[in-house]
CSV table of C-alpha atoms in Angstrom, one decimal:
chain,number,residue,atom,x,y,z
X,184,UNK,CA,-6.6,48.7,-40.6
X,185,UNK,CA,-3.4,49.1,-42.5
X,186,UNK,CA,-0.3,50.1,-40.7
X,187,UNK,CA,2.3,53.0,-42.4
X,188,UNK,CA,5.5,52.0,-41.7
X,189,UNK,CA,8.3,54.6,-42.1
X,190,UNK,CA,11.6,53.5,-44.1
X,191,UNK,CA,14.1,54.5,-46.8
X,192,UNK,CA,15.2,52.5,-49.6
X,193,UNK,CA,19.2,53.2,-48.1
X,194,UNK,CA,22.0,54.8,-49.0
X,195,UNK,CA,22.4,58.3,-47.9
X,196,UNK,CA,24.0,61.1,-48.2
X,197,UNK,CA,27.4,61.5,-46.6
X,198,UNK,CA,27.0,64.5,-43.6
X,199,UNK,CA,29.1,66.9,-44.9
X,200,UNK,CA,31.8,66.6,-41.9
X,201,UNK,CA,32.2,63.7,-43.4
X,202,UNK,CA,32.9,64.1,-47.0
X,203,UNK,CA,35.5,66.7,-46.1
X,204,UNK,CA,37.1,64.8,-43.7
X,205,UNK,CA,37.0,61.8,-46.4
X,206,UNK,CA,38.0,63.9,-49.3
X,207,UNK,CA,41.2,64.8,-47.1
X,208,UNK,CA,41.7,61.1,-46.3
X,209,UNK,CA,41.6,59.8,-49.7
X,210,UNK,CA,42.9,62.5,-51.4
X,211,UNK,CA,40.5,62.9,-53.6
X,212,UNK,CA,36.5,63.9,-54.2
X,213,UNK,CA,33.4,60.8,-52.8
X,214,UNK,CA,32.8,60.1,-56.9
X,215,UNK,CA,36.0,59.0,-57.4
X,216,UNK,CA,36.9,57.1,-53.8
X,217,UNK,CA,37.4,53.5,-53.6
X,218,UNK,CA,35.7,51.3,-51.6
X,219,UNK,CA,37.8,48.9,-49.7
X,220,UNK,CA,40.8,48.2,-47.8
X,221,UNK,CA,40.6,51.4,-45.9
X,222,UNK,CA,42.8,52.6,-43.5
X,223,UNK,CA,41.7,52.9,-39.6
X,224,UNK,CA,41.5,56.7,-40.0
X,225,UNK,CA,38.9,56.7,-42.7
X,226,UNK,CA,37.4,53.1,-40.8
X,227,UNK,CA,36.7,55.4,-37.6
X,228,UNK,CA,35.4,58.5,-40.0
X,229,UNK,CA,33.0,56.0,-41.9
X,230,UNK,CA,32.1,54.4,-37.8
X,231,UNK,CA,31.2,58.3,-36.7
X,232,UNK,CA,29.4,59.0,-39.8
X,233,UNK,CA,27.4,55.7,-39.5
X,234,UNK,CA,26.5,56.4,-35.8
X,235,UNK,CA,25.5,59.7,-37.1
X,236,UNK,CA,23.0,58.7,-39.6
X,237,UNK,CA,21.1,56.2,-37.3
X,238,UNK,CA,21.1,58.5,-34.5
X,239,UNK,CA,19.2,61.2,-37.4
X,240,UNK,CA,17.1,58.1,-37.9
X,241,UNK,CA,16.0,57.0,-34.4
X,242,UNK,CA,15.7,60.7,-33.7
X,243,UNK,CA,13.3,61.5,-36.8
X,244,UNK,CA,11.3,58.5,-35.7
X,245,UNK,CA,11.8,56.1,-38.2
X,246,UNK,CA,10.0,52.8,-38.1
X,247,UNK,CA,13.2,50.9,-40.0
X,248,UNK,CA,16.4,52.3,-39.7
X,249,UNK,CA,19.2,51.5,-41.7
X,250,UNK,CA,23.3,51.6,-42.0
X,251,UNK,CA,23.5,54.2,-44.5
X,252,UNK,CA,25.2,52.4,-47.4
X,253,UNK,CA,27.7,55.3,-46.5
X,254,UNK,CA,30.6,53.7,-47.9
X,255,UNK,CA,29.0,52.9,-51.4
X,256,UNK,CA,30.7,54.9,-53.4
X,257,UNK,CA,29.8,52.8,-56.2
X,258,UNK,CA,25.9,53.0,-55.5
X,259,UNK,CA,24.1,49.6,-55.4
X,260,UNK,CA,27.3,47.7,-57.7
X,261,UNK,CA,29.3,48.2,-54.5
X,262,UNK,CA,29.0,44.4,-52.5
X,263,UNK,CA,30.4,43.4,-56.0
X,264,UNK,CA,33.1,46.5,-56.3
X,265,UNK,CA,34.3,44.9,-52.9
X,266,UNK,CA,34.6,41.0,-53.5
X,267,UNK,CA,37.3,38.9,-54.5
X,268,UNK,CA,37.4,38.0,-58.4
X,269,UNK,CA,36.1,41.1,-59.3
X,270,UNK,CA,37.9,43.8,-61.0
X,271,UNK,CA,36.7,47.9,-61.0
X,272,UNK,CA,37.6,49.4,-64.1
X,273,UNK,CA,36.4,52.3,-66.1
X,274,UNK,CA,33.6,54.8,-64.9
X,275,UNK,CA,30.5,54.3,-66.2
X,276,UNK,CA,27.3,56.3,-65.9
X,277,UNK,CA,24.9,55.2,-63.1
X,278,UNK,CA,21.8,54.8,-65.2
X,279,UNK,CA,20.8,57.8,-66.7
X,280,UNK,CA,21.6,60.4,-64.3
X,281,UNK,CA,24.6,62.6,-63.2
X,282,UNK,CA,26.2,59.6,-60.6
X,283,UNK,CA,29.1,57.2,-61.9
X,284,UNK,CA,29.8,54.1,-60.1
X,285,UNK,CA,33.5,52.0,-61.4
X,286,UNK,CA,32.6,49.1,-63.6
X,287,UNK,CA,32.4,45.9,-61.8
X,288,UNK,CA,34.2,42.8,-63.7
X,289,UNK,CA,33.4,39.3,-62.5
X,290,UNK,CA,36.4,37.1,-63.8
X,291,UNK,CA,35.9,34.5,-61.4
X,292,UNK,CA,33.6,32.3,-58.7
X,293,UNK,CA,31.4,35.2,-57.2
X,294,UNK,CA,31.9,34.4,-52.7
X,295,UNK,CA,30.3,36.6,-50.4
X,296,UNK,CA,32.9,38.7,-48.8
X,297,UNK,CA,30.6,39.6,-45.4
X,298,UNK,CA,31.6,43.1,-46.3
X,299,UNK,CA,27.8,44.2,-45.8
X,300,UNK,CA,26.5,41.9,-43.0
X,301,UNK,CA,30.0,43.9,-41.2
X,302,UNK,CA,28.5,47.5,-41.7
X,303,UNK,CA,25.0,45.8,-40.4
X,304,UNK,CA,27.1,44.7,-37.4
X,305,UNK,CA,28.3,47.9,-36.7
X,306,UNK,CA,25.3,49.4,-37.4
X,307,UNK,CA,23.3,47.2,-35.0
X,308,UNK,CA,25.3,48.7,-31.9
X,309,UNK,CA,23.2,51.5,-31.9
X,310,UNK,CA,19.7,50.0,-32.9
X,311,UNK,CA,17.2,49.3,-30.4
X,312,UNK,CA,15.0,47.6,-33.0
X,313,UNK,CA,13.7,47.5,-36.4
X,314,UNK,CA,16.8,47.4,-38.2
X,315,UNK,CA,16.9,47.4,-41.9
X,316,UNK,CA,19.5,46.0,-44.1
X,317,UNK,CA,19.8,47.1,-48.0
X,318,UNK,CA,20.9,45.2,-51.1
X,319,UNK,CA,20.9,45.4,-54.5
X,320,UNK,CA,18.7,42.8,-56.3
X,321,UNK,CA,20.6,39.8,-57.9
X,322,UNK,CA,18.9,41.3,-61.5
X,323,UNK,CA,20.3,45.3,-61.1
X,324,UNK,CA,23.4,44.0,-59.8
X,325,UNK,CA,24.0,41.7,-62.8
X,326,UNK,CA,23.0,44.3,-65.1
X,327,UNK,CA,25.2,46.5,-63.9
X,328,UNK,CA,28.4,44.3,-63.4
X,329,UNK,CA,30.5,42.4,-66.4
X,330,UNK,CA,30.2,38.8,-66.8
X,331,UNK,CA,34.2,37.3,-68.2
X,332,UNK,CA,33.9,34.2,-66.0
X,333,UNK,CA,30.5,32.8,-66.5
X,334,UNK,CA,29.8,33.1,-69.8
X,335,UNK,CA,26.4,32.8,-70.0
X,336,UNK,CA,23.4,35.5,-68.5
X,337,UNK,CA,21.5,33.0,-66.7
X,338,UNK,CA,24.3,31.6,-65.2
X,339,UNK,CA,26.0,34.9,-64.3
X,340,UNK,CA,22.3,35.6,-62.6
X,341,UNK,CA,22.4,32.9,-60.8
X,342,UNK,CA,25.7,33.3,-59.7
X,343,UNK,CA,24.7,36.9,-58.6
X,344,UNK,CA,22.1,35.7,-56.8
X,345,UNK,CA,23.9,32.9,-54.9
X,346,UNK,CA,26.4,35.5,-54.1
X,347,UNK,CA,23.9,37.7,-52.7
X,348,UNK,CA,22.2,35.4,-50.7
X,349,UNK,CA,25.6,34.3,-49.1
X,350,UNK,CA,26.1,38.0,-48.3
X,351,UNK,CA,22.8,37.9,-47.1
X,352,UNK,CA,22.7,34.8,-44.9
X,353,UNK,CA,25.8,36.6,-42.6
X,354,UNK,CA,23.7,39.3,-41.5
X,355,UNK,CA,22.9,40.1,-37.9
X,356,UNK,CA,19.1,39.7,-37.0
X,357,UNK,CA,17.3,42.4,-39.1
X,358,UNK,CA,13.5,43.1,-39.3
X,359,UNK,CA,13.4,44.2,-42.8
X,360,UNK,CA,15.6,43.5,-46.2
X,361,UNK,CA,15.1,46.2,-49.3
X,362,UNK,CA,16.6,44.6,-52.2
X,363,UNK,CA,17.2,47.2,-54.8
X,364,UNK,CA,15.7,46.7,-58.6
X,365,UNK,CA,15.6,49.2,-60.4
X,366,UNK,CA,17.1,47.5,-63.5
X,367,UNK,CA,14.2,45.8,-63.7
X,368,UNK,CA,12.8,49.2,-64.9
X,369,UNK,CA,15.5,50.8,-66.6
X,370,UNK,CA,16.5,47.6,-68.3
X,371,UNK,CA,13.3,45.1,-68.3
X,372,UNK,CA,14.4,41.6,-68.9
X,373,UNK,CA,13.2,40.2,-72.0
X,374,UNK,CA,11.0,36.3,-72.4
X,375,UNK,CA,12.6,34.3,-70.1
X,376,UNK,CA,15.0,36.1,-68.5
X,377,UNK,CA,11.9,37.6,-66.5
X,378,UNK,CA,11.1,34.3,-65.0
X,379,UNK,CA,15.0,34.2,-64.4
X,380,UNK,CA,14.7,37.2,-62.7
X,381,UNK,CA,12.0,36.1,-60.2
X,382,UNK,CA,13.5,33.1,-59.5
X,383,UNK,CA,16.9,35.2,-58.5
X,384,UNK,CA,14.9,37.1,-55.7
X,385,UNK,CA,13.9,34.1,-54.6
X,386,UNK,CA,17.1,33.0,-53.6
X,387,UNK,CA,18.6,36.2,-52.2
X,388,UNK,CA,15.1,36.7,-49.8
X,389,UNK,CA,15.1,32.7,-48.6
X,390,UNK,CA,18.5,34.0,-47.2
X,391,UNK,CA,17.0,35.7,-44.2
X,392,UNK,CA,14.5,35.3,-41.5
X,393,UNK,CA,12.9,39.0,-42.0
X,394,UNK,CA,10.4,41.0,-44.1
X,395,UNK,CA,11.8,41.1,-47.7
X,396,UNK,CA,10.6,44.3,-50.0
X,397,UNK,CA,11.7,44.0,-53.7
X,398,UNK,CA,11.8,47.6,-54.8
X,399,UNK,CA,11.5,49.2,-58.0
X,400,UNK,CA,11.7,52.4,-59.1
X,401,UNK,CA,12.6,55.6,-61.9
X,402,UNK,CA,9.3,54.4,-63.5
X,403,UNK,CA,6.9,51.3,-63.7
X,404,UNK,CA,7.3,47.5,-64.6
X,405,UNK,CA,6.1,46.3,-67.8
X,406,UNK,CA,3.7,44.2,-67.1
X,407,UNK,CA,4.9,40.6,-67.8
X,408,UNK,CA,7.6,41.8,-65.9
X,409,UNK,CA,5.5,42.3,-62.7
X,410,UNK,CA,3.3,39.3,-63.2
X,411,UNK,CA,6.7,37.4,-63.0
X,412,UNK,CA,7.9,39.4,-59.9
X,413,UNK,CA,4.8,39.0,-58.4
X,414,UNK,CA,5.2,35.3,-58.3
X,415,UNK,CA,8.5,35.7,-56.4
X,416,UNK,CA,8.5,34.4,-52.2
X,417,UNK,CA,9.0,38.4,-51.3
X,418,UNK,CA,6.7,40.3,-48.8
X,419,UNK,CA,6.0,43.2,-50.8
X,420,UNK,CA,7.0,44.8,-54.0
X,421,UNK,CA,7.9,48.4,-54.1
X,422,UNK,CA,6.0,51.0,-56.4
X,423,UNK,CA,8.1,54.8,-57.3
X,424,UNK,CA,4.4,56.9,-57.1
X,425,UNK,CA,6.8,59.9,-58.3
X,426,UNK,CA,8.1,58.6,-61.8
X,427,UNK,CA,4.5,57.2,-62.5
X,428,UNK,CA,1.8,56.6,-60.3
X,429,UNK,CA,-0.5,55.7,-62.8
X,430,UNK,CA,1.1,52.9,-64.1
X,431,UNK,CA,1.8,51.5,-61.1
X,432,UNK,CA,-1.7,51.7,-60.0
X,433,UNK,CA,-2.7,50.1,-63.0
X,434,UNK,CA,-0.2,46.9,-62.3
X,435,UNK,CA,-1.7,46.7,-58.9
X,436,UNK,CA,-5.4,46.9,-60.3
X,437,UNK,CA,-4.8,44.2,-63.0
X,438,UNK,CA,-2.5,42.0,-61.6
X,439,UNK,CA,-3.0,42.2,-57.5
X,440,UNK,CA,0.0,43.0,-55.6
X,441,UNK,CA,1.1,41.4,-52.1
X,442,UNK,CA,0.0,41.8,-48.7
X,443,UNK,CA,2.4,44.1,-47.9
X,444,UNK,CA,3.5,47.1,-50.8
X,445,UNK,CA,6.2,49.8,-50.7
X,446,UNK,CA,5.4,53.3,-52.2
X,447,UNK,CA,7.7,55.4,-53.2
X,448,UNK,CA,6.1,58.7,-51.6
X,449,UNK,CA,8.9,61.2,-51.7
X,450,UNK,CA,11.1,62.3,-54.3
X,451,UNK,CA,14.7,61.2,-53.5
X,452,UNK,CA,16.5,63.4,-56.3
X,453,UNK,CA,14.6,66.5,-55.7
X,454,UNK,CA,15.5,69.0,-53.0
X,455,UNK,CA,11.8,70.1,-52.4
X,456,UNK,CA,10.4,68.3,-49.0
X,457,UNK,CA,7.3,66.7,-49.2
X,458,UNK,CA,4.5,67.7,-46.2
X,459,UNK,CA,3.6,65.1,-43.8
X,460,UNK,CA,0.0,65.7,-44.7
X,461,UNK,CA,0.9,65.3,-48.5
X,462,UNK,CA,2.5,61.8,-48.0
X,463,UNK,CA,-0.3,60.5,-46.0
X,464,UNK,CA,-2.8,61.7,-48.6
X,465,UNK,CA,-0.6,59.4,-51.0
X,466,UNK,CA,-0.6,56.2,-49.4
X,467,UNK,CA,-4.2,56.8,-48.7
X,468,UNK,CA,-4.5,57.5,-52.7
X,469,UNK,CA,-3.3,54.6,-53.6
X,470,UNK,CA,-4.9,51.8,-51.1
X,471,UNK,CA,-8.3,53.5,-52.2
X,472,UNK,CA,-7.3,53.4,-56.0
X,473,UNK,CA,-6.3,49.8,-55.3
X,474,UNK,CA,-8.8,48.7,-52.9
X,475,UNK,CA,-6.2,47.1,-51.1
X,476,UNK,CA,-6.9,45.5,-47.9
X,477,UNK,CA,-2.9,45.9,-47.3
X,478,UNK,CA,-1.4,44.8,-43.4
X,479,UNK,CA,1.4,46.7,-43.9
X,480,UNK,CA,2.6,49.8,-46.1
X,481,UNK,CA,6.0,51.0,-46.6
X,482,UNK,CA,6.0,54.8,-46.5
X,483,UNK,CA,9.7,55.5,-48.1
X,484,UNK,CA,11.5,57.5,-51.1
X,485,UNK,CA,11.1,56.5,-54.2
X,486,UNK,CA,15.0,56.1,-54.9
X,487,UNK,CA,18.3,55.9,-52.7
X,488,UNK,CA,18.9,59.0,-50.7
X,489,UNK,CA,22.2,60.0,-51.7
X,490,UNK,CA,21.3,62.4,-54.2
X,491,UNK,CA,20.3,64.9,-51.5
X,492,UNK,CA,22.2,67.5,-49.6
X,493,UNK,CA,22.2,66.5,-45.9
X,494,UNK,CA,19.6,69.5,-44.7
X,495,UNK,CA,16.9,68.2,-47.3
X,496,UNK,CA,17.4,64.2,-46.0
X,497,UNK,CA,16.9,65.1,-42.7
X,498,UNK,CA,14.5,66.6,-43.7
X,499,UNK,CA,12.4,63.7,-46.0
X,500,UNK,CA,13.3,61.4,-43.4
X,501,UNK,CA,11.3,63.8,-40.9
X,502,UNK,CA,8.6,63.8,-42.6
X,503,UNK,CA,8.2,59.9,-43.8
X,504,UNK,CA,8.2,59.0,-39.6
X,505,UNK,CA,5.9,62.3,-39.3
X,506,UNK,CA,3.7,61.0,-42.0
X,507,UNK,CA,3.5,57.2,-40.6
X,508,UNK,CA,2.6,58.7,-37.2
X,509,UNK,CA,-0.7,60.6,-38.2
X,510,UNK,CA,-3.1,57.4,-37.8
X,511,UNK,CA,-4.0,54.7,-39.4
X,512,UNK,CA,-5.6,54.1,-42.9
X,513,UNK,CA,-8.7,52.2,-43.1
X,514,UNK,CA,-8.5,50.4,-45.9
């Protein structure tokens, strides 16, 4: 029997309180706020809004719950945007969609600042159990940052991932870690630097004592790419079913996948809200497509959440736990 397991891949939408009392506090709209260095009004706004978002959570009846991400303003670059020796410059275009993150510039030793493992702290206040922390992977987060210190990509991956993993290492006790990848879509690393890539993940999920899902999504993986991930020490590998399930299917069929998988089951950029019915007949879709024998499956969006208006989260979120809660497949 496999067991659903109802998550998110992170960062969500800020509740609309929120961005207005924000907005006000900043002085400006959430695209263009800084992250860092805030004041204690805006440090209590973002500690309301964060209790907020695990309370809709726990009372959707999520499996994993997690912080939020709330204060990301610069999407999945932000534990960079945050540390010392980097520099935010221009805004560029977060992948190819309508989002803009400020360009993170690494001109010096990459150290963890802890500035994650303190929203998991605060975040773990108000979690019973099943807490989930999110990260970037090491090989979207050097994609998306600027190397002037390194000076050479597989040292600046490296350097990323050590980074990461220091980050990582501070964290409270969580149950599950969702390191973010969709570069390795968007941007598939080339011979080599795919192995490089693997290796990365390796070192950010040896960095904690809990269930590590490396998930990719806006598409599938080439397949090299995925034969190399799948040699990575992760617990399951994350599949977006909404950009292209076939694909992904077909990675799984040729190549295996690992005990554990995360599907992407419900469209994180789109405002229509998936049944609970729908997602269940998904997951069963692909374990019979697959003929997987999986323990565990990972019943999330296929992308971060932040897209949404706060109504239509709620909303997904619902009907992920929903979903998880009809029975179990039989594989």
């Amino acid at each position: 029997m496999t067991q659903v397991v109802a998550t998110t891949a992170g960062l969500f939408p800020l509740p609309d309180w929120a961005k207005d009392e924000l907005s006000r506090l900043k002085g400006h709209q959430k695209s263009d706020l800084v992250s860092g260095d805030e004041g204690p009004e805006i440090v209590d706004a973002y500690d309301r809004a964060r209790k907020e978002v695990v309370s809709v959570q726990t009372d959707a009846g999520l499996d994993r719950v997690s912080e939020g991400q709330l204060r990301w303003d610069d999407m999945i670059a932000h534990p960079l945007a945050v540390a010392d020796s980097v520099e935010t410059r221009g805004i560029v275009r977060y992948y190819d969609n309508n989002n803009f993150y400020r360009e993170p510039v690494v001109t010096g030793d990459l150290e963890a600042s802890g500035d994650v493992a303190g929203e998991l702290d605060a975040a773990a206040a108000h979690v019973d159990s099943g807490l989930q922390a999110v990260l970037p992977g090491p090989y979207s987060l050097a994609d998306l940052a600027t190397d002037e210190h390194y000076g050479d990509e597989a040292a600046f991956l490296d350097a990323v991932a050590d980074f990461l993993a220091a980050e990582a290492d501070q964290f409270p006790d969580v149950e599950t870690l969702f390191l973010l990848e969709p570069s390795l879509v968007e941007n598939a690393p080339g011979e080599g630097a795919d192995e490089r890539a693997s290796e990365a993940i390796d070192t950010v999920a040896s960095a904690v004592d809990a269930d590590v899902v490396a998930h990719t999504y806006w598409g599938s993986l080439d397949e090299k790419v995925y034969a190399h991930l799948m040699d990575a020490d992760v617990d399951a590998i994350g599949f977006d079913l909404i950009a292209d399930h076939e694909q992904n299917v077909y990675n799984v069929q040729e190549y295996g996948t690992k005990d554990d998988v995360a599907l992407g089951l419900v469209d994180g950029q789109n405002t229509f809200v998936e049944t609970p019915e729908t997602i269940r007949e998904r997951v069963e879709w692909f374990v019979e497509q697959t003929d997987g024998d999986y323990d565990t499956v990972y019943a999330t969006a296929n992308t971060e959440l932040f897209y949404l208006p706060q109504n239509k989260f709620e909303a997904k979120i619902e009907a992920l736990a929903d979903a998880a809660a009809i029975e179990e497949v039989e594989a």
